[in-house]
Coordinates of C-alpha atoms in Angstrom, one line a residue:
M1354 CA 10.9 16.7 66.0
K1355 CA 10.3 19.4 68.6
T1356 CA 8.3 18.8 71.7
P1357 CA 5.0 20.7 71.9
D1358 CA 5.0 23.8 74.1
A1359 CA 3.0 22.5 77.1
P1360 CA 2.9 23.7 80.7
G1361 CA 4.6 21.6 83.2
R1362 CA 2.8 19.9 86.1
P1363 CA 3.3 22.0 89.3
L1364 CA 6.0 20.6 91.6
D1365 CA 5.3 19.8 95.2
A1366 CA 7.8 21.6 97.3
D1367 CA 6.4 20.0 100.5
S1368 CA 6.6 16.4 99.3
G1369 CA 10.0 15.8 100.7
E1370 CA 11.2 14.5 97.3
P1371 CA 14.0 16.6 95.7
L1372 CA 12.9 18.9 93.0
H1373 CA 15.3 17.5 90.4
L1374 CA 13.7 14.0 90.9
Q1375 CA 10.2 15.5 90.4
V1376 CA 11.3 17.1 87.2
R1377 CA 13.0 14.0 86.1
G1378 CA 9.9 12.0 86.9
H1379 CA 7.6 14.2 84.9
L1380 CA 9.8 14.1 81.9
R1381 CA 10.4 10.4 82.2
A1382 CA 6.7 9.7 82.4
Q1383 CA 6.2 11.6 79.1
I1384 CA 9.0 9.6 77.4
M1385 CA 7.7 6.3 78.6
N1386 CA 4.1 6.9 77.6
H1387 CA 5.3 8.2 74.2
S1388 CA 4.0 11.7 74.7
L1389 CA 7.6 12.5 73.9
P1390 CA 8.5 9.9 71.2
P1391 CA 12.1 9.0 70.2
G1392 CA 13.8 11.8 68.3
T1393 CA 11.8 14.6 70.0
S1394 CA 13.8 17.6 71.1
L1395 CA 13.3 18.6 74.7
P1396 CA 12.8 22.2 75.7
S1397 CA 16.0 24.1 76.5
E1398 CA 17.3 24.3 80.0
A1399 CA 16.0 27.8 80.2
Q1400 CA 12.5 26.8 79.0
L1401 CA 12.4 23.9 81.6
Q1402 CA 13.4 26.4 84.3
V1403 CA 10.4 28.5 83.4
R1404 CA 8.1 25.6 82.9
Y1405 CA 8.8 24.0 86.4
G1406 CA 9.8 27.2 88.3
V1407 CA 13.2 25.8 89.3
S1408 CA 16.9 26.7 89.1
R1409 CA 19.2 25.7 86.2
S1410 CA 21.1 23.3 88.5
V1411 CA 17.8 21.4 89.3
V1412 CA 17.1 21.1 85.5
R1413 CA 20.6 19.9 84.8
Q1414 CA 20.4 17.3 87.5
A1415 CA 17.1 16.0 86.1
L1416 CA 18.5 15.9 82.6
G1417 CA 21.6 14.2 83.8
A1418 CA 19.6 11.4 85.4
L1419 CA 17.6 10.9 82.3
A1420 CA 20.8 10.7 80.2
D1421 CA 22.3 8.1 82.7
E1422 CA 19.2 6.0 82.1
G1423 CA 19.7 6.2 78.4
L1424 CA 16.4 7.9 77.9
I1425 CA 17.8 11.1 76.4
E1426 CA 20.8 12.1 74.4
R1427 CA 22.6 15.3 75.2
G1428 CA 24.9 17.2 72.8
R1429 CA 26.7 20.4 73.0
G1430 CA 25.0 23.1 70.9
R1431 CA 22.0 20.9 70.0
G1432 CA 20.2 20.4 73.3
S1433 CA 18.6 17.1 74.5
T1434 CA 16.6 14.7 72.4
V1435 CA 14.7 11.6 73.4
A1436 CA 16.9 8.6 72.6
P1437 CA 15.9 5.7 70.3
R1438 CA 14.4 2.7 72.1
R1439 CA 15.0 -0.9 71.2
E1440 CA 11.6 -2.5 71.5
H1441 CA 10.9 -6.2 71.2
H1442 CA 7.6 -7.1 69.7
R1443 CA 5.7 -10.1 70.9
L1444 CA 2.9 -11.5 68.7
V1445 CA 0.5 -12.6 71.4
H1446 CA -1.9 -14.2 69.0
Q1447 CA 0.7 -16.8 68.0
T1448 CA 1.5 -20.0 69.8
S1449 CA 5.3 -19.5 69.4
G1450 CA 7.0 -18.5 72.7
L1451 CA 8.9 -15.4 73.5
S1452 CA 12.3 -17.0 73.0
A1453 CA 11.5 -18.1 69.5
Q1454 CA 9.9 -14.8 68.5
L1455 CA 12.9 -12.7 69.8
G1456 CA 15.4 -15.1 68.3
S1457 CA 13.8 -14.6 64.9
T1458 CA 14.5 -10.9 65.0
G1459 CA 18.2 -11.4 65.6
A1460 CA 18.2 -10.6 69.3
N1461 CA 20.6 -12.5 71.6
V1462 CA 18.2 -14.3 73.8
G1463 CA 19.3 -15.6 77.2
T1464 CA 17.4 -17.7 79.8
E1465 CA 18.3 -18.3 83.4
V1466 CA 16.4 -21.0 85.4
L1467 CA 15.6 -19.5 88.8
S1468 CA 13.8 -22.5 90.2
L1469 CA 12.4 -25.9 89.1
A1470 CA 10.5 -28.1 91.6
V1471 CA 7.5 -30.5 91.8
Q1472 CA 4.6 -29.1 93.8
D1473 CA 0.9 -30.0 94.4
A1474 CA -1.5 -28.8 91.8
D1475 CA -4.0 -26.1 92.8
A1476 CA -7.0 -24.3 91.3
S1477 CA -4.8 -22.3 88.9
T1478 CA -3.3 -25.5 87.5
A1479 CA -6.3 -27.8 87.7
V1480 CA -6.7 -27.7 83.9
L1481 CA -3.6 -29.8 83.6
G1482 CA -5.5 -32.7 85.2
T1483 CA -2.7 -34.0 87.5
E1484 CA -2.2 -34.1 91.2
Q1485 CA 1.2 -32.6 91.0
V1486 CA 2.9 -30.2 88.6
L1487 CA 6.4 -29.2 87.7
A1488 CA 6.8 -25.5 88.6
L1489 CA 9.4 -23.6 86.6
E1490 CA 10.5 -20.0 87.1
R1491 CA 12.8 -18.3 84.5
L1492 CA 14.3 -14.9 83.8
R1493 CA 14.6 -14.1 80.1
T1494 CA 17.0 -11.5 78.7
A1495 CA 17.4 -9.9 75.2
D1496 CA 20.8 -8.6 74.3
G1497 CA 21.7 -8.8 78.0
V1498 CA 18.7 -6.7 79.2
P1499 CA 16.1 -8.4 81.5
I1500 CA 12.7 -8.4 79.7
A1501 CA 10.5 -11.1 81.2
V1502 CA 10.0 -13.3 84.2
I1503 CA 8.2 -16.5 83.4
H1504 CA 6.4 -18.9 85.7
T1505 CA 5.3 -22.1 84.0
W1506 CA 3.5 -25.2 85.3
L1507 CA 3.7 -28.6 83.5
P1508 CA 1.9 -31.8 84.3
V1509 CA 3.7 -34.5 86.3
P1510 CA 4.7 -37.3 85.6
A1511 CA 4.7 -36.4 81.9
F1512 CA 7.6 -33.9 82.1
S1513 CA 9.2 -35.1 85.3
T1514 CA 12.6 -35.7 83.6
L1515 CA 12.9 -32.0 82.5
T1516 CA 16.0 -30.4 84.0
A1517 CA 17.3 -26.9 84.6
E1518 CA 20.2 -27.8 82.3
D1519 CA 17.7 -28.6 79.5
L1520 CA 16.4 -25.0 79.7
H1521 CA 19.5 -22.9 80.2
D1522 CA 19.5 -20.4 77.3
A1523 CA 16.8 -22.5 75.6
S1524 CA 13.2 -22.3 74.5
L1525 CA 10.9 -24.4 76.6
H1526 CA 8.6 -25.1 73.6
A1527 CA 11.7 -26.3 71.6
V1528 CA 12.8 -28.6 74.4
L1529 CA 9.3 -30.0 74.8
G1530 CA 9.4 -30.9 71.1
E1531 CA 12.9 -32.3 71.0
K1532 CA 12.8 -34.2 74.3
F1533 CA 9.1 -35.2 74.6
G1534 CA 7.7 -35.0 71.1
V1535 CA 5.1 -32.4 72.2
Q1536 CA 4.2 -29.5 69.9
I1537 CA 2.3 -26.5 71.1
A1538 CA -0.6 -26.3 68.7
S1539 CA -3.2 -23.9 70.3
G1540 CA -3.9 -22.0 73.5
K1541 CA -5.7 -19.3 75.4
R1542 CA -4.2 -16.0 76.4
Q1543 CA -5.1 -13.1 78.6
I1544 CA -3.4 -9.7 78.9
R1545 CA -3.4 -7.2 81.8
A1546 CA -1.3 -4.5 83.3
V1547 CA -0.4 -5.1 86.9
S1548 CA 1.9 -3.7 89.6
G1549 CA 5.1 -5.7 90.2
D1550 CA 6.1 -6.9 93.6
T1551 CA 9.6 -6.3 95.0
D1552 CA 11.2 -9.5 93.7
L1553 CA 9.7 -9.1 90.3
L1554 CA 10.8 -5.5 90.0
R1555 CA 14.3 -6.4 91.1
L1556 CA 14.7 -9.1 88.5
L1557 CA 13.4 -6.8 85.7
E1558 CA 15.5 -3.9 87.1
L1559 CA 12.5 -1.7 87.4
E1560 CA 11.7 1.0 90.0
A1561 CA 9.3 0.6 92.9
S1562 CA 5.6 0.5 91.9
S1563 CA 6.4 0.2 88.2
P1564 CA 3.6 -1.4 86.1
V1565 CA 4.4 -4.6 84.1
L1566 CA 2.6 -6.4 81.3
L1567 CA 1.3 -9.7 82.4
L1568 CA 0.5 -12.4 79.8
E1569 CA -1.3 -15.5 81.2
G1570 CA -2.5 -18.6 79.4
T1571 CA -2.9 -22.3 78.9
S1572 CA -1.3 -24.1 76.0
F1573 CA -2.5 -27.3 74.3
D1574 CA -0.5 -29.9 72.3
Q1575 CA -1.2 -31.4 68.9
D1576 CA -3.8 -33.8 70.4
G1577 CA -5.7 -31.0 72.2
R1578 CA -4.3 -31.9 75.7
P1579 CA -3.4 -29.1 78.1
V1580 CA 0.4 -29.2 78.6
E1581 CA 1.3 -25.8 80.0
V1582 CA -0.1 -23.1 82.3
F1583 CA 2.0 -19.9 82.4
S1584 CA 2.2 -16.4 83.7
T1585 CA 4.8 -14.1 82.1
W1586 CA 5.6 -10.6 83.4
H1587 CA 7.1 -8.4 80.7
H1588 CA 9.3 -5.3 81.1
P1589 CA 7.0 -2.4 79.9
D1590 CA 9.8 -0.4 78.5
H1591 CA 11.3 -3.1 76.3
V1592 CA 8.4 -5.4 75.2
V1593 CA 5.5 -4.4 73.0
F1594 CA 2.5 -6.6 72.4
D1595 CA 1.3 -6.9 68.8
I1596 CA -2.1 -8.3 67.9
D1597 CA -2.9 -9.4 64.4
I1598 CA -6.6 -8.8 63.8
Q1599 CA -8.4 -11.2 61.4
S1600 CA -11.8 -10.7 59.8
E1601 CA -14.7 -12.7 61.1
A1602 CA -14.8 -14.6 57.9
A1603 CA -11.4 -16.0 58.5
G1604 CA -12.7 -17.9 61.5
L1605 CA -9.4 -17.8 63.4
D1606 CA -8.8 -17.7 67.1
P1607 CA -6.5 -14.8 68.1
A1608 CA -4.9 -17.1 70.6
G1609 CA -3.8 -19.4 67.8
G1610 CA -6.3 -22.2 68.5
P1611 CA -9.2 -23.6 66.6
P1612 CA -12.0 -21.4 65.2
S1613 CA -13.9 -19.5 67.9
S1614 CA -17.2 -17.8 68.2
P1615 CA -17.5 -14.5 66.3
A1616 CA -19.0 -12.8 69.4
A1617 CA -15.9 -13.6 71.5
D1618 CA -13.1 -12.6 69.1
T1619 CA -14.3 -10.2 66.5
P1620 CA -11.8 -7.6 65.3
D1621 CA -13.7 -5.0 67.3
A1622 CA -13.5 -7.1 70.4
V1623 CA -9.7 -7.7 70.1
A1624 CA -9.1 -4.0 69.3
D1625 CA -11.2 -3.0 72.3
R1626 CA -9.0 -5.3 74.6
A1627 CA -5.9 -3.7 73.2
R1628 CA -7.3 -0.2 73.8
R1629 CA -8.2 -1.0 77.3
L1630 CA -4.7 -2.3 78.0
G1631 CA -3.3 0.9 76.6
A1632 CA -5.6 2.9 78.8
E1633 CA -4.6 1.0 81.9
L1634 CA -0.9 1.5 81.2
L1635 CA -1.4 5.3 80.6
E1636 CA -3.3 5.5 83.9
F1637 CA -0.4 3.7 85.6
A1638 CA 2.2 6.0 84.0
D1639 CA 0.2 9.1 85.0
D1640 CA -0.2 7.9 88.6
L1641 CA 3.5 7.2 88.8
S1642 CA 4.4 10.6 87.4
H1643 CA 2.5 12.2 90.2
H1644 CA 4.8 10.4 92.6
G1645 CA 8.0 11.3 90.7
S1646 CA 8.8 7.8 89.7

């Protein structure tokens, strides 16, 4: 597939940012927002020179940086093409956790427990109905690549005996079932695109000011009791959210819970939320490209 012949965004020679980083940022933004999908042939070095009004050495530096990131493949005599991307799909309307979903696709899933401590409950965890909660922070990888940072809060004393060793390279939901007899049966989920802070971006190996996909929610057990509040920040380049839209007649809650009101979760409403999320991410990508990120 060849890239469309489109004019480049003018570079800012007075910004203080090297020109090769600006060119790299413009091309990177197009790759990340799928304006240049995998398999697309990039313009030749000579065409990029004309497009951005820069020297060949600047273009080669920009392409070299993209190749080092694994975003493009370069070959003698065949130019540069956008590299294939391994995307992990998360079915956000299902109650199964990220670990179980990734494991089912054959990915090698790893989990590092970053912290585990008892703390006082606050407004965000009040739904659990306890004065104290067990706060858990984990880093999840797939095939060795960081893809998510997960903060989870569980009611105390119900899960006081949970240990970091229980959760090393393990699914929390599986451990809750095996150790406590608790099955996650339903839940509520919210999705938004947010800016990551310094610590989060470091853990996910993302650049400064990168957007991340935030999935927040509350999970309920087989008896309808709230057993988990969580916030999961996903790497936007490696995780894709999938939403299975059901007809109103099916009477199914997209969060995986009991039947919900048609007005709240119609197919059009779910699709509209997905479109808004996509628009937010594109706005983030466009803003970042202006800054050469």
